[in-house]
Amino acid sequence: MTEYDVIIVGAGPGGSVAAKVAAEAGLKTVFFERGRKPGEKNASGCGLGPRMWRTFPEMMKELTPENVPSMRMAGCVMNHYLDKDLKERAIEMYYPTDSVTYEPAKQFITMNVYRSEFDPWLAKFATDAGAELRASVLIKNLVKNDAGKVIGVQTEKGEKILGKIIIGADGVLSVVSKMSGLNPRWLPNQVTIVPQYDFSADRDKIDKIYGPDGVLADAADACWWGVNFPSAYQVIFGDGFHIGLGSWLGQWTKNPISHINKLVSSKPFQRMMKAIDAKPREVHSHLLPWAAEPIKTYTDNVLLIGDAGGFPCPLEAEGVFPAMETGKLAAETAIKTIADGDTSKQALKLYEDKWKKSSVGVEFEAGESLQTLWRNLFFSTQAEKNNMEWFIPAYIELRGGHYDWSEPHIVRFRQIFKKLRSYSQDVIPFLQKYVLPVMADVMEEDMATLPFLTQMMENLKPKKKK
Ligand SMILES: Cc1cc2nc3c(=O)[nH]c(=O)nc-3n(C[C@H](O)[C@H](O)[C@H](O)COP(=O)(O)OP(=O)(O)OC[C@H]3O[C@@H](n4cnc5c(N)ncnc54)[C@H](O)[C@@H]3O)c2cc1C
């Protein structure tokens, strides 16, 4: 039987980075992929955030349209707001704002790439570092010793491969997490189902509208917010785009496909499709862990990274960077514990300590409150109360109500305030119940500014009675 220092199951972003880091340190490393090549099975997760460039600068500087042709920069995010009749009520675009401190992130929100190109590109760094990639191999089980501790993996064909440390990088339906007992199954509030359509589109037309010098100047990520469908994301690539929407398994009240179809058949969406000559190309449906916190990620000789550990961020389910970051931390843990000759769960707790302190761990400090807010706002079409019913008209009133010249402006302002006050019975309990807990989790100082706010409100007395 072959024996390795590190066995990694999965050659997605997490597995490839773990394999690269372990192999570079001289560990005998193998990573397994059930697809014929990395990325063959991965159709999702394609908007890459700036933290990837910050943490992995050497690799990421080589991500160029020459070697990843589907790449397109998303310089800003475009928000579309649709009312209950699917009529577009507002569009807005957001570029990186002044509070952004990481210099490169001032230029873009995400870089968008197809995973079928990105994953093989990333895996090559691992094989170049000396890791052995075994593609077209499905890992079906774990090998355990008499004491019940994991000591290797078993392929679909029955081959057994032994290793000192097994890293589960095998995504949401992880065999490693299940068979090691770390996560027998996801709870319905920890995992989402995401139907997604892929459209081809005319590259020149996309450029003219969304390209660097296009009409919308770099709007290459979009969010579609609706009253009667859960919020949807659109990621635009070199020659096409994805549109998808998701919600937690425990929250769907209708077939998810019916929601995405509703959006795609809406007039504003059809208009956008026509403008870039979009044609349906593929239909996908994926599970994605989206939890308030990761699951337990280590036991004797086993570590879980990326989706297998429940690492997508609790705000927007960004999962590629967390997979790469936890892959790196798991490999570093393997290097140290193998050198020390102790890969017990006590020694591997080091991994948890590392990720909790990392940029990925910090995300989960507000995990619970953020997810509760999300469930009760942008996904509230399936919740007890659909808060999007008041949120969209109230938000639009606030942001755009003054664009109306039918009355003297001061009269318009009074009309707007009156309308906004009519939402207060919804807005105030909502702020108290869902928004303040997020603020309390996020804020670094206490509410020392509140007396100042109270003072301000006291000065807010009408000058003239109407
Ligand atoms: C619809 C959708 C859109 C998303 N959009 C984004 C986005 O824009 N940006 C972002 O950052 N994240 C996004 N995510 C999340 C992101 O895709 C994942 O978090 C990320 O891919 C996790 O990487 P990973 O390496 O942990 O697992 P995966 O990418 O799932 O890779 C696991 C690999 O293991 C292989 N494998 C699985 N089981 C076995 C087995 N038993 N034997 C051998 N091989 C196996 C698989 O074939 C796969 O290659 C999205 C997710 C979904 C579902």
XYZ file of C-alpha atoms and ligand atoms in Angstrom:
519
model
C 0.000 0.000 0.000
C 1.311 3.468 -0.928
C 1.836 5.773 2.033
C 1.833 9.559 1.911
C 2.429 12.330 4.422
C -0.659 14.207 3.269
C -3.697 12.929 1.374
C -6.107 15.551 0.083
C -9.542 14.609 -1.197
C -10.700 17.158 -3.786
C -8.842 19.376 -6.271
C -11.040 22.474 -5.979
C -9.513 25.787 -4.817
C -9.029 24.503 -1.243
C -7.446 21.176 -2.185
C -5.054 22.678 -4.721
C -3.710 25.305 -2.325
C -3.319 22.720 0.464
C -1.464 20.420 -1.964
C 0.823 23.225 -3.137
C 1.767 24.368 0.374
C 2.354 20.805 1.652
C 4.403 19.784 -1.393
C 6.523 22.949 -1.269
C 7.490 21.998 2.305
C 8.741 18.647 1.018
C 5.837 16.530 2.267
C 4.865 13.551 0.125
C 1.469 14.791 -1.048
C -1.311 13.404 -3.206
C -4.607 15.064 -4.110
C -7.562 13.185 -5.577
C -10.176 14.523 -7.981
C -13.278 12.638 -9.073
C -13.547 14.685 -12.276
C -11.353 13.942 -15.288
C -9.610 17.214 -14.491
C -9.988 19.823 -11.749
C -12.931 22.134 -12.423
C -14.773 19.653 -14.633
C -17.480 19.256 -11.987
C -17.413 22.827 -10.703
C -19.680 25.273 -12.431
C -20.118 27.728 -9.611
C -18.149 30.139 -7.526
C -16.499 32.366 -9.989
C -16.341 35.879 -8.578
C -12.877 36.158 -7.007
C -12.457 38.783 -4.283
C -9.397 40.975 -3.621
C -8.326 39.016 -0.534
C -7.036 36.368 -2.931
C -4.545 38.861 -4.388
C -3.584 40.039 -0.923
C -2.933 36.552 0.500
C -1.648 34.771 -2.613
C 0.084 37.539 -4.597
C 2.605 35.287 -6.360
C -0.067 32.997 -7.784
C -2.692 35.630 -8.490
C -0.399 37.886 -10.498
C -0.410 35.075 -13.071
C -4.194 35.091 -13.420
C -4.550 36.937 -16.717
C -7.036 36.792 -19.615
C -4.251 35.144 -21.653
C -4.304 31.977 -19.521
C -7.908 32.291 -18.250
C -9.850 33.670 -21.273
C -13.234 33.868 -19.513
C -11.863 36.477 -17.098
C -13.680 39.821 -16.779
C -13.199 42.481 -14.158
C -16.218 43.563 -12.138
C -15.365 47.186 -11.416
C -18.638 47.765 -9.655
C -21.879 46.161 -8.571
C -25.165 47.094 -10.123
C -28.345 46.786 -8.070
C -31.715 46.288 -9.750
C -34.861 46.674 -7.619
C -38.048 45.003 -8.874
C -41.476 45.508 -7.352
C -44.114 42.828 -6.860
C -45.234 43.179 -10.497
C -41.585 42.624 -11.584
C -41.406 46.203 -12.742
C -37.972 47.771 -12.384
C -38.233 50.562 -9.817
C -34.571 51.547 -9.501
C -31.064 50.738 -10.692
C -27.934 51.863 -8.885
C -24.217 51.178 -9.271
C -21.610 50.986 -6.552
C -17.876 51.288 -7.086
C -15.366 50.589 -4.277
C -15.836 53.351 -1.701
C -13.423 55.707 0.076
C -13.171 53.557 3.221
C -11.450 50.743 1.279
C -7.827 50.605 2.513
C -6.344 47.753 0.464
C -5.040 49.607 -2.592
C -5.781 47.023 -5.362
C -9.349 46.655 -4.068
C -10.002 50.268 -5.067
C -9.969 49.076 -8.685
C -12.401 46.169 -8.621
C -15.038 44.291 -6.669
C -14.311 40.831 -8.134
C -12.520 39.192 -11.036
C -14.897 36.774 -12.705
C -13.674 33.496 -14.168
C -15.222 30.190 -15.152
C -14.230 27.438 -12.737
C -13.568 25.068 -15.642
C -10.582 27.333 -16.435
C -9.688 28.529 -12.938
C -9.476 25.176 -11.127
C -7.009 23.508 -13.535
C -4.957 26.719 -13.591
C -4.721 26.606 -9.771
C -4.050 22.855 -9.573
C -0.985 23.304 -11.792
C 0.733 25.286 -9.011
C 0.362 22.196 -6.802
C 1.644 19.716 -9.379
C 4.526 22.086 -10.245
C 5.403 22.063 -6.522
C 5.605 18.261 -6.631
C 2.148 17.165 -5.445
C 0.738 14.127 -7.235
C -2.681 14.719 -8.811
C -4.839 11.641 -9.296
C -7.838 12.653 -11.413
C -10.853 10.461 -12.306
C -10.624 8.861 -8.864
C -13.633 8.922 -6.573
C -12.841 8.515 -2.879
C -15.643 6.458 -1.418
C -14.526 5.754 2.139
C -11.896 6.282 4.809
C -9.513 3.643 6.111
C -9.508 3.375 9.913
C -7.226 1.504 12.328
C -8.418 -0.793 15.135
C -8.829 2.194 17.417
C -11.230 3.745 14.888
C -8.792 6.502 13.848
C -8.587 7.556 10.224
C -5.335 6.457 8.587
C -6.142 6.652 4.885
C -8.698 6.733 2.090
C -10.325 4.121 -0.094
C -11.206 4.635 -3.745
C -14.378 3.530 -5.503
C -12.398 0.616 -6.941
C -11.296 -0.519 -3.465
C -7.694 0.745 -3.561
C -6.482 1.846 -0.116
C -4.012 4.716 0.261
C -2.530 5.528 3.657
C -1.457 8.917 4.960
C -0.448 10.679 8.152
C -2.960 13.482 7.620
C -6.122 13.409 5.513
C -7.483 16.766 4.380
C -11.153 16.850 3.380
C -11.323 19.356 0.501
C -14.201 17.529 -1.124
C -16.834 20.233 -0.982
C -20.351 20.339 0.379
C -21.045 16.606 0.104
C -17.738 15.702 1.736
C -17.028 12.015 2.165
C -14.217 12.879 4.578
C -16.433 14.925 6.908
C -19.155 12.279 6.854
C -17.004 9.175 7.266
C -14.769 10.736 9.917
C -17.891 11.539 11.951
C -17.170 15.280 11.898
C -20.374 16.111 10.028
C -22.803 13.227 9.452
C -25.198 15.641 7.719
C -25.925 19.345 7.263
C -28.854 20.892 9.098
C -31.406 22.636 6.834
C -30.326 26.059 8.158
C -26.650 25.391 7.311
C -26.956 24.709 3.609
C -28.564 26.402 0.621
C -29.688 25.105 -2.732
C -28.772 27.387 -5.599
C -30.257 26.985 -9.079
C -28.166 28.846 -11.611
C -28.471 29.467 -15.358
C -25.451 30.065 -17.552
C -25.978 32.208 -20.684
C -23.598 32.754 -23.544
C -23.497 36.340 -24.799
C -21.780 38.427 -27.424
C -18.354 39.498 -26.111
C -18.335 42.806 -28.047
C -21.834 43.682 -26.908
C -20.905 42.914 -23.293
C -17.851 45.130 -23.729
C -19.937 47.965 -25.148
C -22.286 47.868 -22.184
C -20.323 46.429 -19.283
C -16.733 46.683 -20.498
C -14.066 49.107 -19.261
C -15.195 51.856 -21.625
C -18.771 50.682 -21.949
C -21.998 52.542 -21.263
C -22.125 51.207 -17.709
C -18.362 51.413 -17.207
C -17.371 48.123 -15.630
C -20.650 47.021 -14.132
C -19.919 43.361 -14.256
C -21.549 42.067 -11.082
C -25.227 42.625 -10.497
C -27.775 41.910 -7.791
C -31.459 41.618 -8.540
C -33.570 42.441 -5.487
C -37.220 41.524 -5.681
C -40.413 41.573 -3.666
C -41.465 38.086 -4.690
C -38.241 36.177 -5.356
C -35.156 35.678 -3.154
C -32.299 37.995 -4.087
C -30.389 36.882 -7.174
C -26.777 37.454 -8.273
C -25.477 37.940 -11.798
C -21.800 37.375 -12.587
C -20.641 38.536 -16.009
C -17.696 36.845 -17.733
C -15.808 37.445 -20.957
C -18.480 35.861 -23.127
C -21.465 35.103 -20.933
C -23.006 35.352 -17.506
C -24.523 33.393 -14.657
C -27.766 34.219 -12.941
C -28.558 32.336 -9.764
C -30.459 32.581 -6.539
C -30.501 30.493 -3.436
C -31.996 29.998 -0.055
C -31.607 27.663 2.891
C -33.021 24.171 2.504
C -35.394 24.731 5.409
C -36.779 27.905 3.907
C -38.071 27.126 0.411
C -41.840 27.206 0.101
C -41.804 26.834 -3.723
C -39.625 25.125 -6.264
C -36.494 27.339 -6.505
C -36.596 27.061 -10.305
C -39.954 28.850 -10.373
C -38.306 31.873 -8.700
C -35.381 32.063 -11.100
C -37.755 31.643 -14.047
C -39.860 34.514 -12.741
C -36.827 36.798 -12.720
C -35.473 35.650 -16.083
C -38.837 36.191 -17.775
C -39.249 39.691 -16.315
C -39.090 42.593 -18.772
C -35.943 44.247 -17.373
C -34.055 40.957 -17.443
C -35.194 40.191 -20.984
C -34.151 43.680 -22.047
C -30.647 43.118 -20.625
C -30.454 39.729 -22.393
C -31.439 41.266 -25.697
C -28.847 44.025 -25.349
C -25.986 41.517 -25.097
C -27.500 38.817 -27.318
C -27.722 36.278 -24.480
C -28.623 32.647 -25.170
C -29.247 29.911 -22.582
C -26.222 27.610 -22.329
C -26.454 25.437 -19.194
C -28.603 24.822 -16.138
C -26.909 24.056 -12.820
C -28.129 23.370 -9.351
C -25.750 23.302 -6.428
C -25.694 22.886 -2.706
C -23.682 25.475 -0.845
C -22.920 25.512 2.881
C -24.000 28.897 4.232
C -23.843 28.706 7.974
C -23.574 31.044 10.956
C -20.310 29.280 11.847
C -18.144 26.467 10.471
C -18.609 22.942 11.788
C -15.946 21.142 13.862
C -13.037 20.962 11.467
C -10.528 18.555 12.989
C -10.216 15.162 14.602
C -7.393 12.621 14.875
C -5.395 12.785 11.604
C -8.178 14.674 9.763
C -8.722 18.319 8.817
C -11.625 19.846 6.875
C -11.199 22.879 4.637
C -13.390 25.034 2.379
C -16.976 23.952 1.801
C -16.378 20.632 3.576
C -15.834 22.629 6.778
C -18.699 25.105 6.176
C -16.374 28.059 5.485
C -18.249 30.204 2.885
C -18.676 33.616 4.480
C -21.942 34.216 6.325
C -22.666 37.473 4.489
C -22.463 36.690 0.775
C -21.272 33.059 0.750
C -17.922 33.974 -0.777
C -16.302 30.545 -0.683
C -13.291 30.405 -3.015
C -11.018 32.568 -0.875
C -12.045 30.849 2.407
C -11.308 27.476 0.768
C -7.850 28.651 -0.343
C -7.054 30.293 2.989
C -8.143 27.276 5.054
C -6.256 25.031 2.598
C -3.092 26.981 3.339
C -3.664 26.911 7.119
C -4.439 23.176 7.101
C -1.263 22.417 5.140
C 0.810 24.567 7.518
C -0.729 22.641 10.427
C 0.119 19.345 8.721
C 3.728 20.460 8.188
C 4.174 21.297 11.883
C 2.341 18.330 13.391
C 3.999 15.783 11.099
C 7.400 17.257 12.002
C 6.460 16.987 15.701
C 5.278 13.394 15.169
C 1.868 14.106 16.720
C -1.207 14.314 14.498
C -3.738 13.633 17.262
C -6.805 15.821 17.573
C -5.165 17.628 20.500
C -2.292 18.624 18.238
C -4.560 19.434 15.279
C -6.553 21.946 17.327
C -3.766 24.228 16.137
C -5.657 24.392 12.819
C -8.821 25.717 14.469
C -6.785 28.268 16.418
C -5.224 29.400 13.149
C -8.426 29.790 11.136
C -10.278 31.510 13.978
C -7.600 34.215 14.018
C -7.458 34.456 10.221
C -9.384 36.741 7.890
C -11.800 33.824 7.352
C -12.472 33.341 11.076
C -13.146 37.041 11.657
C -16.047 36.801 9.171
C -17.953 34.574 11.574
C -17.903 37.007 14.502
C -21.262 38.310 13.258
C -22.347 35.053 11.578
C -25.549 34.477 13.493
C -26.856 38.053 13.392
C -25.992 38.498 9.713
C -27.741 35.333 8.659
C -30.829 36.212 10.722
C -30.948 39.597 8.997
C -30.569 38.002 5.571
C -33.280 35.417 6.230
C -35.659 38.159 7.235
C -34.928 40.590 4.433
C -33.563 39.558 1.069
C -34.796 35.981 1.486
C -37.942 36.917 3.347
C -40.158 35.794 0.468
C -40.055 32.454 2.287
C -40.156 33.814 5.861
C -43.145 34.489 8.091
C -43.184 38.138 7.061
C -42.054 39.319 3.641
C -40.063 42.423 4.549
C -39.153 43.133 0.931
C -42.754 44.305 0.485
C -41.989 47.497 2.398
C -38.206 47.566 2.043
C -38.093 48.118 -1.718
C -40.664 50.961 -1.884
C -39.255 52.584 1.286
C -35.654 52.402 0.051
C -36.600 53.816 -3.320
C -38.602 56.605 -1.706
C -35.613 57.549 0.429
C -33.035 57.419 -2.361
C -35.007 58.648 -5.330
C -38.195 60.345 -4.148
C -36.763 63.807 -4.768
C -36.405 63.168 -8.511
C -39.837 64.573 -9.123
C -40.681 68.094 -10.195
C -44.446 67.875 -9.963
C -44.544 70.029 -6.814
C -42.322 72.650 -5.215
C -39.365 70.700 -3.828
C -40.231 71.490 -0.241
C -43.683 69.999 -0.802
C -42.080 66.912 -2.314
C -39.851 66.553 0.745
C -42.900 66.727 2.996
C -44.616 64.080 0.863
C -41.534 61.874 1.071
C -41.241 62.212 4.870
C -44.928 61.421 5.242
C -44.586 58.336 3.103
C -41.460 57.211 4.943
C -43.219 57.668 8.286
C -45.984 55.374 7.048
C -43.392 52.581 6.950
C -42.217 53.201 10.516
C -44.320 50.430 12.057
C -42.401 47.994 9.864
C -39.020 49.709 9.852
C -38.533 50.364 13.579
C -39.188 46.813 14.885
C -37.131 45.505 11.969
C -34.168 47.724 12.850
C -34.412 46.716 16.497
C -34.819 43.024 15.873
C -32.435 42.420 12.976
C -30.166 45.394 12.258
C -29.062 46.431 15.760
C -27.769 42.926 16.616
C -25.531 43.063 13.526
C -24.291 46.516 14.514
C -23.615 45.313 18.072
C -21.570 42.408 16.704
C -19.700 44.536 14.210
C -18.957 47.699 16.203
C -15.629 47.976 17.942
C -16.681 50.735 20.367
C -19.795 50.873 22.528
C -22.708 53.132 21.666
C -20.871 56.181 23.021
C -22.163 58.197 20.100
C -25.798 57.712 21.134
C -26.104 60.768 23.427
C -24.991 62.823 20.443
C -27.747 61.284 18.330
C -30.373 61.951 21.021
C -29.224 65.578 21.190
C -29.532 65.834 17.422
C -33.092 64.463 17.508
C -34.057 67.017 20.180
C -32.978 69.834 17.885
C -35.160 68.400 15.181
C -38.283 70.420 15.905
C -40.465 71.840 13.113
C -39.862 75.559 12.574
C -43.336 76.219 11.224
C -46.490 74.199 11.861
C -48.114 72.954 8.682
C -24.063 28.774 -7.399
C -22.865 29.155 -6.589
C -22.229 30.363 -6.819
C -21.110 30.703 -6.064
N -20.477 31.887 -6.326
C -19.318 32.179 -5.674
C -18.570 33.334 -6.034
O -18.934 34.073 -6.940
N -17.412 33.566 -5.376
C -16.949 32.739 -4.387
O -15.884 33.012 -3.814
N -17.640 31.634 -4.050
C -18.794 31.324 -4.663
N -19.464 30.181 -4.355
C -18.877 29.270 -3.356
C -17.718 28.474 -3.943
O -18.098 27.862 -5.161
C -17.267 27.373 -2.976
O -17.262 27.875 -1.669
C -15.870 26.875 -3.344
O -15.883 26.249 -4.607
C -15.351 25.898 -2.291
O -14.129 25.346 -2.690
P -13.664 23.916 -2.154
O -12.305 23.703 -2.701
O -13.878 23.837 -0.696
O -14.704 22.871 -2.766
P -15.154 22.610 -4.264
O -14.917 23.788 -5.117
O -16.534 22.064 -4.170
O -14.170 21.471 -4.748
C -14.281 20.158 -4.296
C -13.598 19.255 -5.312
O -13.576 17.946 -4.790
C -14.000 17.022 -5.774
N -14.588 15.901 -5.038
C -15.725 15.921 -4.293
N -15.933 14.728 -3.713
C -14.907 13.930 -4.102
C -14.579 12.578 -3.822
N -15.318 11.841 -3.008
N -13.471 12.061 -4.411
C -12.688 12.817 -5.230
N -12.963 14.109 -5.513
C -14.049 14.669 -4.952
C -14.981 17.808 -6.620
O -15.117 17.261 -7.918
C -14.353 19.195 -6.622
O -13.443 19.371 -7.672
C -20.619 29.816 -5.080
C -21.244 28.597 -4.865
C -22.374 28.272 -5.599
C -23.034 26.949 -5.339
